[in-house]
Short mmCIF file of C-alpha atoms in Angstrom, two decimals:
data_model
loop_
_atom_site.label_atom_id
_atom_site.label_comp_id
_atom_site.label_asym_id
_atom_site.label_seq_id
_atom_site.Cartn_x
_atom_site.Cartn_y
_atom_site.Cartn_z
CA UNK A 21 60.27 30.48 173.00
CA UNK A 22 57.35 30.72 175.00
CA UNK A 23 57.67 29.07 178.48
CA UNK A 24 54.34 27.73 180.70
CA UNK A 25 54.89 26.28 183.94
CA UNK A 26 53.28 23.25 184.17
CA UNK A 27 54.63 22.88 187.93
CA UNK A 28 57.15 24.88 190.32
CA UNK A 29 58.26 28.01 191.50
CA UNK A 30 60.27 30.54 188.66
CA UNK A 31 61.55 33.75 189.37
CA UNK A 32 62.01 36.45 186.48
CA UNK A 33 64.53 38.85 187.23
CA UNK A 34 64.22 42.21 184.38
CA UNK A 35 66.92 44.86 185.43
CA UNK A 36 65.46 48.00 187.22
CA UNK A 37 62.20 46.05 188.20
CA UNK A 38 61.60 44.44 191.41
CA UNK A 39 61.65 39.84 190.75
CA UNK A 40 58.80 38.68 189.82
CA UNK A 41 58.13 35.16 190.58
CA UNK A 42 55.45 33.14 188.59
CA UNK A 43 54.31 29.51 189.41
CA UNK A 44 52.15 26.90 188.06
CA UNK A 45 49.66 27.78 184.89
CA UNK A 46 52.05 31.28 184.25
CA UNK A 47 53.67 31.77 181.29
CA UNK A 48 56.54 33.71 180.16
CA UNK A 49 58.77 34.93 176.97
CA UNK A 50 55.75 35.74 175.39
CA UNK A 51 56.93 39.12 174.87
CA UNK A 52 59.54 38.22 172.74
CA UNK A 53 57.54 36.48 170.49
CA UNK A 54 55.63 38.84 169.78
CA UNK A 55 58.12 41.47 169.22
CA UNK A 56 60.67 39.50 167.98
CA UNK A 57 63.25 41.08 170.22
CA UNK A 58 66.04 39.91 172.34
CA UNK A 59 64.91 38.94 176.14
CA UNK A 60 65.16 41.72 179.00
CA UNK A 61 65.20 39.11 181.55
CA UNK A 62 66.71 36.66 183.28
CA UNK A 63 64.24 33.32 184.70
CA UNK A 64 65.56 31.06 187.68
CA UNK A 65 63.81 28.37 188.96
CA UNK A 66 63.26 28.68 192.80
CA UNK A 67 62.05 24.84 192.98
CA UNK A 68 62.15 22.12 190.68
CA UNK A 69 60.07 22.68 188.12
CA UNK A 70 58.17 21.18 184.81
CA UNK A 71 57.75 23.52 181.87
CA UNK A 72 56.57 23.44 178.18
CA UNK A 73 58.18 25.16 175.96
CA UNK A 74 56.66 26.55 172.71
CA UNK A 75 59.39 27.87 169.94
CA UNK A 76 58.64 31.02 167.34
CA UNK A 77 58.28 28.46 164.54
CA UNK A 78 56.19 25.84 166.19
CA UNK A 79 53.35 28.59 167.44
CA UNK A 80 53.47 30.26 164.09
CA UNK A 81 52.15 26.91 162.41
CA UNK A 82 49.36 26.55 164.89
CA UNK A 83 48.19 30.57 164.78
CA UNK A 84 49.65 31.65 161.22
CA UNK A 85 49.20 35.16 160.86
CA UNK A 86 48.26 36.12 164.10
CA UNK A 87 51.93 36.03 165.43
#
């Protein structure tokens, strides 16, 4: 899925890369979608957060082809 954070703090933790933490209007797992591949990350939340979620299937009816 494809994860935007509507409010809060998240940190991404990718092994051998320093955490990255994204807050509100960032997005990630976007990689994955595109790729189709298994995640390289890990994402925590650092503060209560709100996100919307977006799976493979349900962004593949609303752009077709261009996934």
């Amino acid at each position: 899925s494809l994860y935007i954070i509507l409010e809060g703090l998240i940190e991404i933790d990718i092994p051998g890369k320093p955490p990255l933490q994204l807050t509100n209007g960032d997005s990630f797992g976007e990689n994955c979608l595109k790729a189709n591949k298994i995640r390289s990350g890990t994402a925590k939340c650092l503060q209560k957060a709100q996100l919307l979620a977006i799976s493979r299937e349900d962004l593949k009816l609303c752009l077709g082809s261009q996934l």
